[in-house]
Amino acid sequence: MQHILDPDTQLLDAWVTQQRLPIFRAAQIRRWIYASQAESFADMTNLPLELRKELASHFQWWTTRTAAHQKAEDGTEKLLLELADGKKIECVLLRDGERRTICISTQVGCAMGCVFCASGLDGVDRNLTSGEIVEQMLRLGRLLPADERLSHIVVMGMGEPLANLVNLMPALAIASQQEGLGISPRRITISTVGLPTAMQRLAEAAVSYNLAVSLHAANDALRNKLVPVNTKSGLTPILTAADAYFEASGRRLTYEYVLLGGVNDRREDALQLAGLLRGRPALLNLIPYNPVAGLPYKTPAAETVEAFSSLLTERGINIQVRRRKGSRIDAACGQLRRTKA
Ligand code: SAH
């Protein structure tokens, strides 16, 4: 059976044509899938009953099962989804004022090996398909009341998005198309560990998604330890590729920096980071570490975060300190999966 969420936009049109149905049926079906709370083909009440049955016999819709659903007091909700092959992934809905942001995964596990991160502790299992990526968007969207819509997407869940660009791009196309979820590309952010070749490819793809690059260290010696994949390229080509993406897309870049107590949060780290980012039209997102069971890293004291931030601000760097949302439901991606493994 074909997956109805397979982002091949022609798939549904082709089927509708082949069934000798008027083409507006495809648009109706898409509206049910992407702009309603419908859960099954049977719910598509403006379609003839016969057509609903045909759809159900020809297409698979949900291939995942919700294995756990957690809610935090601040409105954050997290789903642990079990895929058809039994593997598990996580995705999160965050509520912030009017914003309804979802954080989605692109791989089962992760191959990048960042030493402080829960997602990569067991390496990578496989890439998610485009349909599995879209399915996370739909499952999270259906947690909202009927009069609310998803407004933002961050690709900051499990996995390295740029290691699965082939499946991510079609899924994000669906997210941003009017006939899909209709979320402007400017409200979609891809977070990468920093893979220069793939970043270059993204620049050439002429897309206008926001790019966030995970730095975590301002020199290669420290970054090699924290983000082992750094040994393959070093920082310079990553910054160059990020600059190229900015040139091509016009979208402001974000650099992410997880603050690990006593590791990368010292005065000299802040000064070096300021030097690296000075003159770059980028936002620096400081993320106090969210502790992972079994790992030795610690969240810095609030005063340390404050002092680190001040040193950067004084040097003209545009910073933002990420507030923690949903930490009590293990909303830092990759953590829920471990507690339920
Ligand atoms: N592979 C992508 C997406 C990872 S998740 C990337 O590397 O950017 C998004 C961000 O969360 C990354 O910057 C990642 O390093 C960071 N992160 C991972 N584990 C974390 C933790 N326990 N606490 C805080 N940030 C974490």
Tab-separated table of C-alpha atoms and ligand atoms in Angstrom:
chain	number	residue	atom	x	y	z
A	1	MET	CA	0.000	0.000	0.000
A	2	GLN	CA	1.149	3.511	-0.680
A	3	HIS	CA	1.465	5.981	2.184
A	4	ILE	CA	-0.965	8.852	1.585
A	5	LEU	CA	1.532	11.182	3.311
A	6	ASP	CA	4.215	10.339	0.803
A	7	PRO	CA	5.030	13.879	-0.271
A	8	ASP	CA	5.097	13.031	-3.928
A	9	THR	CA	2.535	15.717	-4.714
A	10	GLN	CA	1.620	13.972	-7.919
A	11	LEU	CA	0.711	10.722	-6.153
A	12	LEU	CA	-2.790	11.661	-5.098
A	13	ASP	CA	-3.499	13.623	-8.276
A	14	ALA	CA	-2.401	10.637	-10.369
A	15	TRP	CA	-4.589	8.249	-8.412
A	16	VAL	CA	-7.611	10.535	-8.621
A	17	THR	CA	-7.127	10.859	-12.395
A	18	GLN	CA	-6.668	7.135	-12.764
A	19	GLN	CA	-9.927	6.566	-10.881
A	20	ARG	CA	-11.584	8.893	-13.425
A	21	LEU	CA	-12.604	11.244	-10.637
A	22	PRO	CA	-12.758	15.025	-10.986
A	23	ILE	CA	-9.443	16.533	-9.931
A	24	PHE	CA	-11.050	18.697	-7.225
A	25	ARG	CA	-11.384	15.489	-5.211
A	26	ALA	CA	-7.597	15.513	-4.666
A	27	ALA	CA	-7.792	19.012	-3.189
A	28	GLN	CA	-10.689	17.949	-0.964
A	29	ILE	CA	-8.754	14.958	0.312
A	30	ARG	CA	-5.685	17.087	0.992
A	31	ARG	CA	-7.788	19.552	2.931
A	32	TRP	CA	-9.044	16.758	5.163
A	33	ILE	CA	-5.535	15.487	5.741
A	34	TYR	CA	-3.670	18.748	6.274
A	35	ALA	CA	-6.270	21.285	7.389
A	36	SER	CA	-8.700	19.323	9.529
A	37	GLN	CA	-8.670	17.016	12.513
A	38	ALA	CA	-9.828	14.018	10.463
A	39	GLU	CA	-8.372	10.743	11.667
A	40	SER	CA	-9.474	8.403	8.930
A	41	PHE	CA	-10.776	8.317	5.363
A	42	ALA	CA	-14.199	7.527	6.837
A	43	ASP	CA	-14.182	11.019	8.410
A	44	MET	CA	-14.036	12.708	4.974
A	45	THR	CA	-17.737	13.372	4.938
A	46	ASN	CA	-17.947	15.397	1.735
A	47	LEU	CA	-16.616	12.451	-0.292
A	48	PRO	CA	-18.893	9.722	-1.619
A	49	LEU	CA	-18.863	6.693	0.679
A	50	GLU	CA	-17.536	4.525	-2.130
A	51	LEU	CA	-14.558	6.842	-2.618
A	52	ARG	CA	-13.753	6.796	1.083
A	53	LYS	CA	-13.673	3.001	0.945
A	54	GLU	CA	-11.488	3.054	-2.182
A	55	LEU	CA	-9.036	5.392	-0.487
A	56	ALA	CA	-8.867	3.175	2.577
A	57	SER	CA	-8.151	0.094	0.491
A	58	HIS	CA	-5.506	1.818	-1.612
A	59	PHE	CA	-3.653	4.063	0.851
A	60	GLN	CA	-2.115	3.709	4.246
A	61	TRP	CA	-2.491	6.813	6.353
A	62	TRP	CA	-1.141	6.381	9.885
A	63	THR	CA	1.920	4.166	10.037
A	64	THR	CA	2.860	5.212	13.579
A	65	ARG	CA	1.277	4.477	16.919
A	66	THR	CA	1.411	6.810	19.931
A	67	ALA	CA	3.348	4.803	22.509
A	68	ALA	CA	3.419	7.588	25.125
A	69	HIS	CA	1.895	11.052	25.457
A	70	GLN	CA	3.138	13.447	28.115
A	71	LYS	CA	1.831	16.888	29.002
A	72	ALA	CA	3.585	19.564	31.033
A	73	GLU	CA	1.899	22.380	32.947
A	74	ASP	CA	3.316	24.993	30.558
A	75	GLY	CA	1.351	23.455	27.679
A	76	THR	CA	4.217	21.463	26.207
A	77	GLU	CA	3.188	18.026	24.961
A	78	LYS	CA	5.454	15.262	23.868
A	79	LEU	CA	4.697	12.173	21.829
A	80	LEU	CA	6.689	8.993	21.680
A	81	LEU	CA	5.752	7.424	18.352
A	82	GLU	CA	6.313	3.791	17.497
A	83	LEU	CA	7.071	3.284	13.817
A	84	ALA	CA	5.846	0.350	11.746
A	85	ASP	CA	9.116	-1.526	12.403
A	86	GLY	CA	8.814	-1.044	16.179
A	87	LYS	CA	11.459	1.687	16.409
A	88	LYS	CA	10.626	4.774	18.441
A	89	ILE	CA	10.971	8.483	17.843
A	90	GLU	CA	9.964	11.616	19.720
A	91	CYS	CA	8.295	14.861	18.734
A	92	VAL	CA	7.085	17.836	20.753
A	93	LEU	CA	4.392	20.533	20.658
A	94	LEU	CA	5.303	23.818	22.358
A	95	ARG	CA	2.814	26.543	23.203
A	96	ASP	CA	4.157	30.063	23.547
A	97	GLY	CA	1.660	32.933	23.365
A	98	GLU	CA	0.062	32.628	19.945
A	99	ARG	CA	2.788	30.338	18.693
A	100	ARG	CA	2.212	26.653	18.210
A	101	THR	CA	5.651	25.279	17.498
A	102	ILE	CA	6.477	21.664	16.838
A	103	CYS	CA	9.868	20.028	17.169
A	104	ILE	CA	10.291	17.018	14.880
A	105	SER	CA	12.787	14.199	14.391
A	106	THR	CA	14.484	13.146	11.157
A	107	GLN	CA	16.263	9.928	12.149
A	108	VAL	CA	15.934	7.065	14.611
A	109	GLY	CA	18.912	7.856	16.831
A	110	CYS	CA	21.795	9.939	15.539
A	111	ALA	CA	25.269	9.268	14.185
A	112	MET	CA	26.881	12.561	15.169
A	113	GLY	CA	27.897	11.431	18.657
A	114	CYS	CA	27.707	14.786	20.504
A	115	VAL	CA	28.891	13.688	23.941
A	116	PHE	CA	26.196	15.484	25.969
A	117	CYS	CA	23.170	14.490	23.860
A	118	ALA	CA	20.736	11.648	24.606
A	119	SER	CA	19.739	11.050	20.964
A	120	GLY	CA	23.087	9.749	19.805
A	121	LEU	CA	24.008	7.512	22.727
A	122	ASP	CA	23.286	4.363	20.709
A	123	GLY	CA	24.193	5.698	17.280
A	124	VAL	CA	21.788	5.872	14.352
A	125	ASP	CA	19.318	3.169	13.314
A	126	ARG	CA	17.891	4.616	10.127
A	127	ASN	CA	16.592	7.685	8.350
A	128	LEU	CA	12.915	8.500	8.687
A	129	THR	CA	10.908	8.454	5.463
A	130	SER	CA	9.259	11.663	4.260
A	131	GLY	CA	5.901	10.194	5.252
A	132	GLU	CA	7.117	9.497	8.798
A	133	ILE	CA	8.343	13.082	9.074
A	134	VAL	CA	4.995	14.472	7.849
A	135	GLU	CA	3.139	12.110	10.165
A	136	GLN	CA	4.782	13.742	13.211
A	137	MET	CA	3.454	17.111	12.015
A	138	LEU	CA	-0.065	15.724	11.666
A	139	ARG	CA	-0.067	13.857	14.971
A	140	LEU	CA	1.080	16.993	16.820
A	141	GLY	CA	-1.351	19.207	14.909
A	142	ARG	CA	-4.188	16.964	16.005
A	143	LEU	CA	-3.354	17.675	19.658
A	144	LEU	CA	-4.621	21.220	19.074
A	145	PRO	CA	-8.263	22.274	19.317
A	146	ALA	CA	-10.026	22.546	15.941
A	147	ASP	CA	-9.651	26.341	15.777
A	148	GLU	CA	-5.863	26.355	16.227
A	149	ARG	CA	-3.161	25.718	13.629
A	150	LEU	CA	0.512	24.886	13.864
A	151	SER	CA	2.515	28.060	13.290
A	152	HIS	CA	6.197	27.089	13.469
A	153	ILE	CA	8.363	24.032	12.908
A	154	VAL	CA	11.806	23.421	14.329
A	155	VAL	CA	13.710	20.425	13.017
A	156	MET	CA	15.541	19.940	16.308
A	157	GLY	CA	14.366	16.520	17.371
A	158	MET	CA	16.290	13.289	17.122
A	159	GLY	CA	18.802	12.922	14.333
A	160	GLU	CA	20.872	15.137	12.079
A	161	PRO	CA	18.499	16.732	9.536
A	162	LEU	CA	21.220	17.393	6.984
A	163	ALA	CA	22.162	13.712	7.018
A	164	ASN	CA	18.624	12.990	5.741
A	165	LEU	CA	18.019	15.939	3.431
A	166	VAL	CA	16.547	13.738	0.694
A	167	ASN	CA	13.585	12.813	2.869
A	168	LEU	CA	13.399	16.057	4.828
A	169	MET	CA	13.061	18.400	1.837
A	170	PRO	CA	9.851	16.866	0.442
A	171	ALA	CA	8.360	16.746	3.952
A	172	LEU	CA	9.105	20.442	4.509
A	173	ALA	CA	7.690	21.236	1.073
A	174	ILE	CA	4.391	19.694	2.215
A	175	ALA	CA	4.617	21.686	5.452
A	176	SER	CA	5.041	24.954	3.589
A	177	GLN	CA	2.706	24.488	0.624
A	178	GLN	CA	-0.705	26.143	0.786
A	179	GLU	CA	-2.294	22.785	-0.061
A	180	GLY	CA	-0.270	21.207	2.736
A	181	LEU	CA	0.098	22.685	6.203
A	182	GLY	CA	0.598	26.209	4.865
A	183	ILE	CA	3.405	27.119	7.286
A	184	SER	CA	5.644	29.785	5.761
A	185	PRO	CA	9.252	28.605	5.184
A	186	ARG	CA	10.278	31.598	7.292
A	187	ARG	CA	8.656	29.885	10.241
A	188	ILE	CA	10.556	26.664	9.684
A	189	THR	CA	14.022	26.194	11.209
A	190	ILE	CA	16.468	23.422	10.448
A	191	SER	CA	19.079	22.798	13.123
A	192	THR	CA	22.330	21.196	12.044
A	193	VAL	CA	25.474	19.995	13.760
A	194	GLY	CA	27.239	21.705	10.832
A	195	LEU	CA	27.900	19.525	7.788
A	196	PRO	CA	29.487	21.930	5.265
A	197	THR	CA	28.743	19.970	2.072
A	198	ALA	CA	25.079	19.464	2.926
A	199	MET	CA	24.811	23.106	4.030
A	200	GLN	CA	26.146	24.103	0.642
A	201	ARG	CA	23.537	21.887	-1.009
A	202	LEU	CA	20.841	23.542	1.033
A	203	ALA	CA	22.087	26.954	-0.128
A	204	GLU	CA	21.912	25.769	-3.748
A	205	ALA	CA	18.381	24.425	-3.248
A	206	ALA	CA	17.216	28.058	-3.027
A	207	VAL	CA	14.957	27.457	-0.050
A	208	SER	CA	14.177	30.050	2.591
A	209	TYR	CA	14.113	27.997	5.746
A	210	ASN	CA	15.949	29.355	8.760
A	211	LEU	CA	19.178	27.591	9.532
A	212	ALA	CA	20.501	27.034	13.049
A	213	VAL	CA	24.037	25.765	13.452
A	214	SER	CA	25.044	23.984	16.656
A	215	LEU	CA	28.434	25.371	17.668
A	216	HIS	CA	28.901	24.487	21.361
A	217	ALA	CA	32.588	25.489	21.228
A	218	ALA	CA	34.527	28.341	19.655
A	219	ASN	CA	37.735	26.428	18.926
A	220	ASP	CA	38.435	23.137	17.204
A	221	ALA	CA	40.202	21.505	20.151
A	222	LEU	CA	37.153	21.768	22.406
A	223	ARG	CA	34.625	21.234	19.621
A	224	ASN	CA	36.382	18.015	18.558
A	225	LYS	CA	35.746	16.695	22.066
A	226	LEU	CA	32.118	17.786	22.388
A	227	VAL	CA	30.996	17.291	18.785
A	228	PRO	CA	33.197	14.470	17.425
A	229	VAL	CA	32.035	14.922	13.808
A	230	ASN	CA	33.896	18.246	13.961
A	231	THR	CA	37.182	16.413	13.380
A	232	LYS	CA	36.070	15.799	9.780
A	233	SER	CA	35.760	19.454	8.834
A	234	GLY	CA	36.770	21.817	11.608
A	235	LEU	CA	34.953	25.052	12.380
A	236	THR	CA	36.109	27.240	9.489
A	237	PRO	CA	34.320	25.421	6.618
A	238	ILE	CA	31.157	25.283	8.751
A	239	LEU	CA	31.135	29.042	9.282
A	240	THR	CA	31.913	29.610	5.600
A	241	ALA	CA	29.025	27.348	4.546
A	242	ALA	CA	26.715	29.118	7.006
A	243	ASP	CA	27.723	32.488	5.552
A	244	ALA	CA	26.986	31.098	2.074
A	245	TYR	CA	23.539	29.953	3.191
A	246	PHE	CA	22.862	33.432	4.543
A	247	GLU	CA	23.969	34.962	1.223
A	248	ALA	CA	21.735	32.602	-0.753
A	249	SER	CA	18.637	32.676	1.434
A	250	GLY	CA	18.762	36.103	3.087
A	251	ARG	CA	17.576	34.387	6.241
A	252	ARG	CA	19.272	35.317	9.471
A	253	LEU	CA	21.398	32.551	10.893
A	254	THR	CA	21.201	31.236	14.395
A	255	TYR	CA	24.104	29.672	16.211
A	256	GLU	CA	23.254	27.368	19.064
A	257	TYR	CA	25.533	26.989	22.045
A	258	VAL	CA	24.667	24.527	24.798
A	259	LEU	CA	26.193	25.759	28.050
A	260	LEU	CA	27.849	22.884	29.899
A	261	GLY	CA	28.949	23.755	33.445
A	262	GLY	CA	32.752	24.028	33.730
A	263	VAL	CA	33.243	22.776	30.156
A	264	ASN	CA	32.457	25.598	27.712
A	265	ASP	CA	30.996	28.297	29.954
A	266	ARG	CA	34.155	30.070	31.090
A	267	ARG	CA	35.139	33.686	30.475
A	268	GLU	CA	37.686	32.716	27.818
A	269	ASP	CA	35.045	30.637	26.002
A	270	ALA	CA	32.737	33.659	25.846
A	271	LEU	CA	35.507	35.924	24.577
A	272	GLN	CA	36.561	33.462	21.895
A	273	LEU	CA	32.942	32.964	20.842
A	274	ALA	CA	32.471	36.730	20.578
A	275	GLY	CA	35.534	36.884	18.350
A	276	LEU	CA	34.194	34.143	16.095
A	277	LEU	CA	30.760	35.689	15.647
A	278	ARG	CA	31.701	39.364	15.507
A	279	GLY	CA	30.572	40.918	12.235
A	280	ARG	CA	28.360	37.965	11.352
A	281	PRO	CA	24.660	38.774	11.014
A	282	ALA	CA	23.670	35.985	13.356
A	283	LEU	CA	21.695	35.363	16.492
A	284	LEU	CA	23.383	33.351	19.211
A	285	ASN	CA	21.066	31.064	21.090
A	286	LEU	CA	22.478	30.091	24.487
A	287	ILE	CA	20.945	26.882	25.787
A	288	PRO	CA	21.564	25.978	29.442
A	289	TYR	CA	22.181	22.229	29.419
A	290	ASN	CA	19.249	19.970	30.109
A	291	PRO	CA	20.823	17.122	32.140
A	292	VAL	CA	20.674	13.612	30.689
A	293	ALA	CA	20.574	10.645	33.081
A	294	GLY	CA	23.881	8.808	33.058
A	295	LEU	CA	25.892	11.636	31.488
A	296	PRO	CA	28.329	13.675	33.589
A	297	TYR	CA	27.436	17.145	32.225
A	298	LYS	CA	25.797	19.824	34.373
A	299	THR	CA	23.678	22.922	33.887
A	300	PRO	CA	25.713	26.020	34.777
A	301	ALA	CA	24.519	28.217	37.666
A	302	ALA	CA	22.212	31.074	36.665
A	303	GLU	CA	24.967	33.602	37.512
A	304	THR	CA	27.352	31.844	35.151
A	305	VAL	CA	24.808	31.981	32.316
A	306	GLU	CA	24.275	35.664	33.133
A	307	ALA	CA	28.001	36.460	33.132
A	308	PHE	CA	28.551	34.523	29.881
A	309	SER	CA	25.642	36.346	28.219
A	310	SER	CA	26.881	39.758	29.372
A	311	LEU	CA	30.358	39.231	27.964
A	312	LEU	CA	28.824	38.530	24.555
A	313	THR	CA	26.246	41.309	24.667
A	314	GLU	CA	28.947	43.825	25.626
A	315	ARG	CA	30.804	42.796	22.490
A	316	GLY	CA	27.853	43.449	20.241
A	317	ILE	CA	26.701	39.840	19.798
A	318	ASN	CA	22.976	39.412	19.447
A	319	ILE	CA	21.997	36.735	21.959
A	320	GLN	CA	18.983	34.953	23.271
A	321	VAL	CA	18.924	32.595	26.247
A	322	ARG	CA	16.587	29.711	25.581
A	323	ARG	CA	14.022	29.205	28.276
A	324	ARG	CA	13.443	25.624	29.186
A	325	LYS	CA	10.038	24.333	28.333
A	326	GLY	CA	8.663	20.998	29.287
A	327	SER	CA	11.829	19.884	31.051
A	328	ARG	CA	9.808	17.842	33.505
A	329	ILE	CA	8.452	15.719	30.673
A	330	ASP	CA	11.938	15.090	29.305
A	331	ALA	CA	11.170	17.387	26.375
A	332	ALA	CA	14.840	17.653	25.536
A	333	CYS	CA	14.693	15.367	22.554
A	334	GLY	CA	15.954	11.867	22.782
A	335	GLN	CA	15.330	11.551	26.498
A	336	LEU	CA	11.818	10.153	26.639
A	337	ARG	CA	12.762	7.346	24.281
A	338	ARG	CA	15.470	6.225	26.689
A	339	THR	CA	13.224	6.130	29.722
A	340	LYS	CA	10.728	3.986	27.785
A	341	ALA	CA	13.287	1.759	26.067
B	1	SAH	N1	21.420	17.357	14.957
B	1	SAH	C1	20.894	18.701	15.053
B	1	SAH	C2	19.621	18.748	15.906
B	1	SAH	C3	19.901	18.386	17.340
B	1	SAH	S1	18.813	18.902	18.611
B	1	SAH	C4	21.942	19.620	15.631
B	1	SAH	O1	22.985	19.136	16.054
B	1	SAH	O2	21.731	20.830	15.631
B	1	SAH	C5	18.896	20.634	18.679
B	1	SAH	C6	19.909	21.247	19.666
B	1	SAH	O3	19.784	20.729	20.987
B	1	SAH	C7	21.347	21.013	19.244
B	1	SAH	O4	22.057	22.220	19.325
B	1	SAH	C8	21.824	20.021	20.284
B	1	SAH	O5	23.205	20.041	20.433
B	1	SAH	C9	21.082	20.492	21.498
B	1	SAH	N2	21.000	19.521	22.598
B	1	SAH	C10	21.123	18.182	22.547
B	1	SAH	N3	21.008	17.631	23.770
B	1	SAH	C11	20.797	18.654	24.631
B	1	SAH	C12	20.611	18.735	26.050
B	1	SAH	N4	20.581	17.655	26.796
B	1	SAH	N5	20.427	19.966	26.588
B	1	SAH	C13	20.419	21.074	25.817
B	1	SAH	N6	20.596	21.060	24.482
B	1	SAH	C14	20.794	19.860	23.892
